[in-house]
Amino acid sequence: MKCRGNQPTIRALLVRVLSFSAVAALALNLTPTPVAATDSHPVTIAASGQKSRFLSLGIGKSVVIDMPRDIKDMLVADPKVANAVVHSAQRAYIIGTAVGQTNVVFFDSDGQQIAAYDIAVTRDLNGVRATLKQALPTADVQIEGVGDGVVLTGSVSSPIEAQQAGDVAARLVGGADKVVNSIVVRGRDQVMLKVTVAEVARSIIKQMGIDLSAKLNYGNTVVTFNNSNPFTANGGPLVSGNNLTGTFGSAPSVTATMRAMESAGLIHTLAEPNLTAISGESATFIAGGEFPIPTGVTCQTTAAGSVGQCAPSIAFKKFGISLNFTPVVLAEGRISLRVMTEVSEVSSENSISISGISVPSIKTRRAETTLEIPSGGSMAMAGLIQDQTKQAVNGMPGVDQLPVLGALFRSQDYVNNQTELMVLVTPYIVRAVAQKELSRPDDGFAPASDSQSALLARINRIYGVSGRVEQVAGYPCNFGFITD
């Protein structure tokens, strides 16, 4: 009776022992049991704990992989990009076959992952690296393949070296569109360009002519003779009033007028624009102005449709000194320059008159070229020597050819223009300096006070000596101007 009474307790103890054994067996079993996927029990894939390693290969290149355990199986995602060959139980070969990306996974006999590799197959760049090293031995340039192209990184000493590296890589990989040039230029140089435009122009004009006029009376007949010879070589006499007139006779009178002029002119032009820019960048300097010129007439229309008030339309033309250049610092301190310089001024020559408005012309000296100079060296980038002579003789046909007397019936005009122009360029590789080491055009300038200007006729107290200003003399206070 007691045994029967204790049966439920023994049964419960047996169930507990069996449950503990089952849990222990499941915990000690290292091999997972496949589970079928159903709607109520989704499939869960456990992580293997192995991290993928990145491996870069060139086309036709191989790498040897040694495994810690025996290889039972392997997986190649894209056999067209890379191929894997098992040589022995723990050694495999991976061979790159085409440009692209894939991955290779190795498994052991228990199905556990041994190793995984992410493989990128690119161009074989060893030949390109050797060529870049030979062409640019002092440059620090790295080249890496990305897909079908390459990326250039590193640093060089000048922009021309970066351009050369890009050109070499583009030639070897099959085009510039497959090259990404990310090379950094170390410490880009700054270039100051000094341009000197010097011109000397000399003109000589000599004019001499005799005009004759006569009036003869024969009874009721009056005969008038007039011989006026113009000056045509320069468009007419430059100075009026140089006339000598004489009248001979009374009844038949003869009037002779001699016109003579001699003019000599000299023009000296000197412009020295200076400009600084970073190597590879462009810079522009302009010092001048604009003058108005009429371009047409603008008329307003009234409400009735008729033409109302009209006014000329105006446009502005630039003149002055301009400089534009692009420097590129090459190896060994040489500088490649793309230079454009211009000096222009308003001139009365070739001017025209439109509706009573005089429109002047512009006299321009312009030079544009590309050249290569060492730092501190000078070169004449442009030059001009011009000698122009004009001579004209005007007179009465036949009579003006007579010896001695022919001079009374003709005029002679002689014009000679000589011009010499030179444009010099001098580039310098420069660096920034302290402000105290630079001098300004107004250093040492001090305007005169009103008392000094009125009593001593001074326009400034001192000029041209930096750091020195003369003390104001003990004259009465300023007068005649608004002062603070």
Coordinates of C-alpha atoms in Angstrom, one line a residue:
M1 CA 0.0 0.0 0.0
K2 CA 2.9 2.4 0.8
C3 CA 4.6 1.5 -2.5
R4 CA 1.5 2.2 -4.4
G5 CA 1.1 5.4 -2.6
N6 CA 4.6 6.6 -3.6
Q7 CA 4.3 5.8 -7.4
P8 CA 3.4 9.4 -8.5
T9 CA 6.5 10.7 -6.7
I10 CA 8.9 8.2 -8.4
R11 CA 7.3 8.9 -11.8
A12 CA 7.9 12.6 -11.4
L13 CA 11.5 12.0 -10.4
L14 CA 12.1 9.8 -13.5
V15 CA 10.7 12.5 -15.8
R16 CA 13.1 15.1 -14.3
V17 CA 16.1 12.8 -14.8
L18 CA 15.2 12.1 -18.4
S19 CA 14.7 15.8 -19.2
F20 CA 18.1 16.7 -17.7
S21 CA 19.8 14.0 -19.8
A22 CA 18.2 15.3 -22.9
V23 CA 19.3 18.9 -22.3
A24 CA 22.8 17.7 -21.5
A25 CA 22.9 15.7 -24.7
L26 CA 21.7 18.6 -26.8
A27 CA 24.3 20.9 -25.1
L28 CA 27.2 18.5 -25.8
N29 CA 26.2 17.9 -29.4
L30 CA 28.3 20.3 -31.6
T31 CA 26.8 19.2 -34.9
P32 CA 23.7 21.3 -35.7
T33 CA 20.7 19.4 -36.9
P34 CA 19.1 20.7 -40.2
V35 CA 15.7 22.2 -39.7
A36 CA 13.1 22.3 -42.4
A37 CA 11.6 25.7 -43.1
T38 CA 7.9 26.0 -42.3
D39 CA 5.6 28.9 -41.8
S40 CA 5.7 28.5 -38.0
H41 CA 9.5 27.7 -37.8
P42 CA 11.7 30.1 -40.0
V43 CA 15.2 29.0 -40.9
T44 CA 18.0 30.7 -38.9
I45 CA 21.6 30.7 -40.2
A46 CA 24.2 31.0 -37.5
A47 CA 27.3 33.2 -38.2
S48 CA 30.5 31.3 -38.6
G49 CA 32.7 33.9 -36.9
Q50 CA 35.2 34.1 -39.8
K51 CA 35.9 37.5 -41.2
S52 CA 36.5 38.0 -44.9
R53 CA 39.9 39.3 -46.0
F54 CA 40.5 41.6 -48.9
L55 CA 42.8 40.4 -51.7
S56 CA 43.9 42.3 -54.8
L57 CA 45.1 40.4 -57.8
G58 CA 46.3 41.4 -61.2
I59 CA 45.1 39.7 -64.4
G60 CA 47.0 36.5 -64.8
K61 CA 48.5 36.7 -61.3
S62 CA 48.2 34.1 -58.5
V63 CA 48.5 33.9 -54.7
V64 CA 49.1 30.8 -52.5
I65 CA 46.8 30.3 -49.5
D66 CA 47.7 28.0 -46.6
M67 CA 44.8 26.8 -44.3
P68 CA 45.0 25.8 -40.7
R69 CA 42.7 22.8 -41.3
D70 CA 42.1 20.4 -44.2
I71 CA 40.0 21.7 -47.0
K72 CA 36.9 19.7 -47.9
D73 CA 35.0 22.1 -50.1
M74 CA 35.2 25.6 -51.5
L75 CA 32.9 28.2 -53.1
V76 CA 33.8 30.6 -55.9
A77 CA 31.1 33.2 -56.5
D78 CA 32.2 34.2 -60.1
P79 CA 34.6 31.8 -61.7
K80 CA 35.0 34.2 -64.7
V81 CA 36.8 36.7 -62.5
A82 CA 38.9 34.4 -60.3
N83 CA 39.6 30.7 -60.1
A84 CA 40.6 28.6 -57.0
V85 CA 42.5 25.4 -57.2
V86 CA 43.2 23.1 -54.2
H87 CA 46.7 21.8 -54.5
S88 CA 46.9 19.8 -51.2
A89 CA 44.8 19.2 -48.1
Q90 CA 45.8 22.6 -46.6
R91 CA 47.0 24.6 -49.6
A92 CA 45.1 26.4 -52.4
Y93 CA 45.9 28.6 -55.3
I94 CA 43.8 31.7 -56.3
I95 CA 44.3 33.0 -59.9
G96 CA 42.9 36.2 -61.3
T97 CA 41.4 35.8 -64.8
A98 CA 39.4 39.0 -65.6
V99 CA 38.8 42.4 -64.2
G100 CA 36.0 42.4 -61.6
Q101 CA 35.2 41.4 -58.1
T102 CA 34.2 38.1 -56.5
N103 CA 34.7 36.1 -53.3
V104 CA 36.1 32.7 -52.4
V105 CA 35.0 30.6 -49.3
F106 CA 36.7 27.5 -48.0
F107 CA 35.1 24.8 -45.7
D108 CA 36.3 21.8 -43.7
S109 CA 34.9 18.3 -43.5
D110 CA 32.4 19.3 -40.9
G111 CA 31.0 22.1 -43.1
Q112 CA 32.6 24.8 -41.0
Q113 CA 34.0 27.9 -42.8
I114 CA 37.8 28.0 -42.6
A115 CA 38.5 31.2 -44.5
A116 CA 36.8 33.8 -46.8
Y117 CA 38.4 36.2 -49.3
D118 CA 37.0 39.2 -51.1
I119 CA 38.9 39.4 -54.3
A120 CA 39.3 42.4 -56.6
V121 CA 41.0 41.6 -59.9
T122 CA 42.5 44.7 -61.6
R123 CA 45.1 45.5 -64.2
D124 CA 48.6 44.4 -63.6
L125 CA 50.1 47.8 -62.6
N126 CA 53.7 46.8 -61.8
G127 CA 54.9 47.9 -65.3
V128 CA 53.1 51.3 -64.8
R129 CA 54.7 51.7 -61.4
A130 CA 58.1 51.1 -62.8
T131 CA 57.6 53.5 -65.7
L132 CA 56.4 56.3 -63.3
K133 CA 59.3 55.7 -61.0
Q134 CA 61.7 56.0 -63.9
A135 CA 60.0 59.1 -65.4
L136 CA 59.6 60.9 -62.0
P137 CA 62.3 59.6 -59.7
T138 CA 61.8 62.3 -57.1
A139 CA 58.0 62.2 -57.0
D140 CA 55.9 60.2 -54.5
V141 CA 53.2 58.7 -56.7
Q142 CA 51.1 55.7 -55.9
I143 CA 48.8 53.9 -58.4
E144 CA 46.0 51.6 -57.6
G145 CA 43.5 49.9 -59.8
V146 CA 39.7 50.4 -59.5
G147 CA 37.7 48.3 -61.9
D148 CA 38.9 49.0 -65.4
G149 CA 40.6 52.2 -64.4
V150 CA 43.4 53.5 -62.1
V151 CA 43.7 56.1 -59.4
L152 CA 46.8 58.2 -58.9
T153 CA 47.6 59.4 -55.4
G154 CA 50.6 60.9 -53.6
S155 CA 52.4 64.2 -53.9
V156 CA 54.7 66.0 -56.3
S157 CA 56.7 69.2 -56.2
S158 CA 55.1 71.0 -59.2
P159 CA 51.9 70.8 -61.3
I160 CA 53.9 69.8 -64.4
E161 CA 55.0 66.6 -62.6
A162 CA 51.4 65.8 -61.8
Q163 CA 50.4 66.3 -65.4
Q164 CA 53.3 64.1 -66.6
A165 CA 52.2 61.3 -64.2
G166 CA 48.7 61.5 -65.5
D167 CA 49.9 61.4 -69.1
V168 CA 52.1 58.4 -68.5
A169 CA 49.3 56.5 -66.8
A170 CA 46.8 57.4 -69.5
R171 CA 49.1 56.1 -72.2
L172 CA 49.7 52.8 -70.5
V173 CA 46.2 52.0 -69.4
G174 CA 44.4 52.9 -72.6
G175 CA 43.0 56.4 -72.3
A176 CA 42.7 59.5 -70.1
D177 CA 39.1 58.6 -69.2
K178 CA 40.4 55.6 -67.2
V179 CA 42.7 57.7 -65.0
V180 CA 41.7 59.6 -61.9
N181 CA 44.5 62.0 -61.0
S182 CA 44.4 62.8 -57.3
I183 CA 48.0 63.9 -56.9
V184 CA 48.6 66.8 -54.5
V185 CA 51.2 69.4 -55.3
R186 CA 53.5 70.2 -52.4
G187 CA 54.0 73.9 -51.6
R188 CA 52.8 75.5 -54.8
D189 CA 55.2 78.2 -56.0
Q190 CA 54.3 81.8 -56.4
V191 CA 55.6 83.7 -59.4
M192 CA 55.9 87.5 -59.8
L193 CA 56.1 88.8 -63.4
K194 CA 57.7 92.1 -64.2
V195 CA 56.8 93.5 -67.6
T196 CA 58.5 96.5 -69.1
V197 CA 57.0 98.2 -72.1
A198 CA 59.3 100.9 -73.4
E199 CA 58.7 103.0 -76.5
V200 CA 60.4 106.0 -78.1
A201 CA 58.7 107.7 -81.1
R202 CA 60.1 110.6 -83.0
S203 CA 58.4 112.6 -85.8
I204 CA 59.8 115.2 -88.1
I205 CA 57.7 117.3 -90.5
K206 CA 59.0 119.9 -93.0
Q207 CA 56.6 121.8 -95.2
M208 CA 57.2 124.7 -97.6
G209 CA 55.1 126.1 -100.5
I210 CA 54.4 129.2 -102.4
D211 CA 50.9 130.3 -103.4
L212 CA 50.6 132.9 -106.2
S213 CA 47.6 135.0 -107.1
A214 CA 47.4 137.7 -109.8
K215 CA 44.8 140.0 -111.3
L216 CA 45.3 141.4 -114.8
N217 CA 43.0 144.0 -116.4
Y218 CA 42.8 144.6 -120.2
G219 CA 40.1 147.1 -120.7
N220 CA 36.8 145.5 -119.8
T221 CA 38.5 142.1 -119.5
V222 CA 39.7 140.9 -116.1
V223 CA 42.0 137.8 -115.8
T224 CA 42.5 136.3 -112.4
F225 CA 45.3 133.8 -111.7
N226 CA 45.4 131.7 -108.5
N227 CA 47.9 128.9 -107.7
S228 CA 47.4 127.3 -104.2
N229 CA 49.4 124.1 -103.6
P230 CA 48.2 121.9 -100.6
F231 CA 50.3 119.8 -98.3
T232 CA 49.2 116.2 -98.7
A233 CA 51.8 114.0 -97.1
N234 CA 50.4 114.5 -93.6
G235 CA 46.9 115.7 -94.4
G236 CA 47.6 119.4 -94.2
P237 CA 49.8 121.8 -92.3
L238 CA 50.0 121.2 -88.6
V239 CA 50.5 124.9 -87.6
S240 CA 48.7 127.7 -89.3
G241 CA 49.9 131.3 -89.4
N242 CA 53.4 130.7 -90.7
N243 CA 52.7 132.8 -93.8
L244 CA 54.8 135.5 -95.5
T245 CA 52.7 137.5 -98.0
G246 CA 54.0 140.1 -100.6
T247 CA 52.1 142.1 -103.2
F248 CA 53.8 143.4 -106.4
G249 CA 52.4 146.1 -108.7
S250 CA 49.2 148.1 -108.6
A251 CA 47.1 147.8 -111.8
P252 CA 48.2 144.3 -112.6
S253 CA 48.9 143.1 -109.1
V254 CA 50.6 139.8 -108.1
T255 CA 50.4 138.4 -104.6
A256 CA 52.8 135.8 -103.4
T257 CA 52.3 133.9 -100.1
M258 CA 55.0 131.6 -98.8
R259 CA 54.0 129.0 -96.2
A260 CA 56.7 127.2 -94.3
M261 CA 56.7 125.0 -91.2
E262 CA 59.1 122.6 -89.5
S263 CA 58.0 120.4 -86.6
A264 CA 59.9 117.8 -84.5
G265 CA 58.1 115.7 -81.9
L266 CA 59.3 113.1 -79.4
I267 CA 57.1 110.6 -77.5
H268 CA 58.5 108.4 -74.6
T269 CA 56.3 105.7 -73.2
L270 CA 57.3 103.5 -70.2
A271 CA 55.0 101.1 -68.4
E272 CA 56.1 98.5 -65.9
P273 CA 53.2 96.5 -64.6
N274 CA 54.0 93.8 -61.9
L275 CA 51.8 90.9 -61.0
T276 CA 52.0 87.8 -58.7
A277 CA 50.1 84.5 -59.1
I278 CA 50.3 81.0 -57.9
S279 CA 51.9 78.5 -60.3
G280 CA 49.2 77.2 -62.6
E281 CA 46.7 80.0 -62.0
S282 CA 45.9 83.0 -64.1
A283 CA 46.1 86.7 -62.9
T284 CA 45.0 89.9 -64.5
F285 CA 46.1 93.5 -63.8
I286 CA 44.4 96.6 -65.3
A287 CA 45.1 100.3 -64.8
G288 CA 43.3 102.7 -67.1
G289 CA 39.8 103.9 -67.8
E290 CA 37.0 104.1 -70.3
F291 CA 35.9 106.9 -72.7
P292 CA 32.5 107.2 -74.3
I293 CA 31.8 106.8 -78.0
P294 CA 28.5 107.2 -79.8
T295 CA 27.1 103.9 -81.2
G296 CA 23.8 105.1 -82.7
V297 CA 20.7 107.2 -82.0
T298 CA 17.8 106.2 -79.8
C299 CA 14.5 107.9 -80.5
Q300 CA 11.3 107.9 -78.3
T301 CA 7.9 107.3 -79.9
T302 CA 5.1 109.6 -78.9
A303 CA 1.5 108.4 -78.1
A304 CA 0.4 109.5 -81.6
G305 CA 3.0 107.2 -83.1
S306 CA 5.4 109.9 -84.3
V307 CA 9.1 110.1 -83.6
G308 CA 9.8 112.1 -80.5
Q309 CA 13.0 113.2 -78.9
C310 CA 16.2 111.5 -80.0
A311 CA 19.4 111.0 -78.1
P312 CA 22.7 109.3 -79.0
S313 CA 23.4 106.0 -77.5
I314 CA 26.8 105.7 -75.8
A315 CA 29.2 102.9 -75.3
F316 CA 32.5 102.9 -73.4
K317 CA 35.8 101.8 -74.7
K318 CA 38.6 100.7 -72.4
F319 CA 42.1 101.9 -72.5
G320 CA 45.2 101.9 -70.3
I321 CA 47.7 99.2 -69.1
S322 CA 46.7 95.6 -68.8
L323 CA 48.6 92.4 -68.0
N324 CA 47.4 88.8 -68.0
F325 CA 49.6 85.8 -67.4
T326 CA 49.6 82.2 -66.4
P327 CA 52.8 80.8 -64.9
V328 CA 53.7 77.2 -64.5
V329 CA 56.9 76.4 -62.5
L330 CA 58.8 73.6 -64.2
A331 CA 61.7 71.5 -63.0
E332 CA 65.1 73.1 -62.2
G333 CA 63.5 76.5 -61.5
R334 CA 62.3 77.2 -65.0
I335 CA 59.0 79.0 -65.5
S336 CA 56.6 78.5 -68.4
L337 CA 54.6 81.7 -69.1
R338 CA 51.5 82.5 -71.1
V339 CA 51.6 86.3 -71.3
M340 CA 49.3 89.0 -72.7
T341 CA 50.2 92.6 -72.2
E342 CA 48.7 95.8 -73.7
V343 CA 49.4 99.5 -73.4
S344 CA 46.7 101.8 -75.1
E345 CA 46.0 105.5 -75.0
V346 CA 43.5 107.9 -76.5
S347 CA 44.8 109.6 -79.6
S348 CA 43.6 112.3 -81.9
E349 CA 45.0 110.5 -84.9
N350 CA 42.4 108.8 -87.2
S351 CA 39.7 110.5 -85.1
I352 CA 36.3 111.0 -86.8
S353 CA 33.4 113.4 -86.3
I354 CA 29.8 112.1 -86.0
S355 CA 27.0 114.7 -85.8
G356 CA 29.3 117.2 -84.4
I357 CA 30.8 114.8 -81.8
S358 CA 34.5 114.1 -82.2
V359 CA 35.3 110.5 -81.6
P360 CA 39.0 109.8 -80.8
S361 CA 40.9 106.7 -81.7
I362 CA 43.0 104.4 -79.6
K363 CA 46.7 103.8 -80.0
T364 CA 47.5 100.3 -78.9
R365 CA 50.6 98.3 -78.3
R366 CA 49.8 94.6 -77.6
A367 CA 51.8 91.4 -77.3
E368 CA 50.7 87.9 -76.5
T369 CA 52.9 84.8 -76.5
T370 CA 54.1 81.7 -74.5
L371 CA 57.7 81.4 -73.5
E372 CA 60.0 79.6 -71.0
I373 CA 62.5 81.5 -68.8
P374 CA 64.5 80.7 -65.7
S375 CA 63.6 82.6 -62.5
G376 CA 65.2 86.0 -62.5
G377 CA 66.0 85.9 -66.2
S378 CA 64.8 88.4 -68.7
M379 CA 63.7 88.1 -72.3
A380 CA 62.4 90.5 -75.0
M381 CA 59.1 89.0 -75.8
A382 CA 58.3 91.6 -78.5
G383 CA 60.0 94.4 -80.3
L384 CA 59.3 96.8 -83.1
I385 CA 61.5 99.2 -85.1
Q386 CA 59.6 101.3 -87.6
D387 CA 60.9 104.0 -89.9
Q388 CA 58.2 105.7 -92.1
T389 CA 59.0 108.4 -94.6
K390 CA 56.5 110.4 -96.6
Q391 CA 57.3 113.0 -99.2
A392 CA 54.9 114.8 -101.6
V393 CA 55.4 117.6 -104.2
N394 CA 52.3 119.5 -105.5
G395 CA 52.3 122.2 -108.1
M396 CA 51.1 123.5 -111.4
P397 CA 51.9 121.0 -114.2
G398 CA 54.8 121.9 -116.4
V399 CA 55.7 125.1 -114.7
D400 CA 56.7 123.5 -111.4
Q401 CA 59.5 121.6 -113.2
L402 CA 61.3 124.7 -114.3
P403 CA 64.7 125.2 -112.7
V404 CA 64.7 127.9 -110.0
L405 CA 61.4 129.5 -111.1
G406 CA 59.5 126.2 -110.6
A407 CA 59.8 126.6 -106.8
L408 CA 57.3 129.5 -107.1
F409 CA 54.6 127.2 -108.4
R410 CA 54.9 124.2 -106.1
S411 CA 54.8 123.0 -102.5
Q412 CA 57.0 120.3 -100.8
D413 CA 55.9 118.2 -97.9
Y414 CA 58.3 115.9 -96.0
V415 CA 57.2 113.6 -93.0
N416 CA 59.5 111.2 -91.2
N417 CA 58.2 108.9 -88.3
Q418 CA 60.5 106.7 -86.3
T419 CA 59.3 104.3 -83.6
E420 CA 61.2 101.8 -81.5
L421 CA 59.2 99.6 -79.1
M422 CA 60.4 96.8 -76.8
V423 CA 58.5 94.5 -74.4
L424 CA 60.7 92.8 -71.7
V425 CA 59.5 90.1 -69.2
T426 CA 61.2 89.0 -66.1
P427 CA 59.6 86.3 -63.8
Y428 CA 60.7 85.6 -60.3
I429 CA 59.8 82.8 -57.9
V430 CA 58.8 84.8 -54.8
R431 CA 57.7 84.2 -51.2
A432 CA 55.9 86.4 -48.7
V433 CA 58.0 88.8 -46.5
A434 CA 57.3 91.0 -43.5
Q435 CA 55.5 94.2 -44.1
K436 CA 58.4 96.3 -42.8
E437 CA 60.7 94.9 -45.6
L438 CA 58.5 96.5 -48.2
S439 CA 58.4 100.2 -49.2
R440 CA 55.4 102.1 -50.6
P441 CA 55.4 105.0 -53.1
D442 CA 54.1 107.4 -50.5
D443 CA 56.7 106.5 -47.8
G444 CA 58.1 109.8 -46.5
F445 CA 55.4 112.0 -48.1
A446 CA 54.0 114.8 -45.9
P447 CA 51.8 117.5 -47.4
A448 CA 52.8 121.1 -46.7
S449 CA 50.6 123.2 -44.4
D450 CA 48.7 126.2 -45.6
S451 CA 51.3 128.6 -44.2
Q452 CA 54.2 126.8 -45.8
S453 CA 52.4 126.7 -49.2
A454 CA 51.4 130.4 -49.1
L455 CA 54.6 131.9 -47.7
L456 CA 57.3 129.4 -48.9
A457 CA 55.6 128.0 -52.1
R458 CA 56.0 124.5 -50.9
I459 CA 53.8 121.6 -52.0
N460 CA 55.1 119.1 -49.6
R461 CA 57.3 119.1 -46.5
I462 CA 59.4 116.0 -47.4
Y463 CA 59.3 113.2 -49.9
G464 CA 61.4 110.2 -50.7
V465 CA 62.9 109.5 -47.2
S466 CA 61.1 106.7 -45.4
G467 CA 60.4 107.1 -41.7
R468 CA 61.1 110.8 -41.5
V469 CA 58.5 113.6 -41.4
E470 CA 59.6 117.2 -41.0
Q471 CA 58.1 119.1 -38.1
V472 CA 55.7 121.9 -38.9
A473 CA 57.4 125.3 -38.7
G474 CA 56.2 127.9 -36.2
Y475 CA 54.0 129.8 -38.7
P476 CA 50.4 130.9 -38.0
C477 CA 47.7 128.4 -38.2
N478 CA 46.2 127.1 -41.4
F479 CA 43.8 129.3 -43.3
G480 CA 41.5 129.2 -46.3
F481 CA 40.6 125.4 -46.0
I482 CA 38.4 123.3 -43.8
T483 CA 40.6 121.6 -41.2
D484 CA 40.0 119.1 -38.5

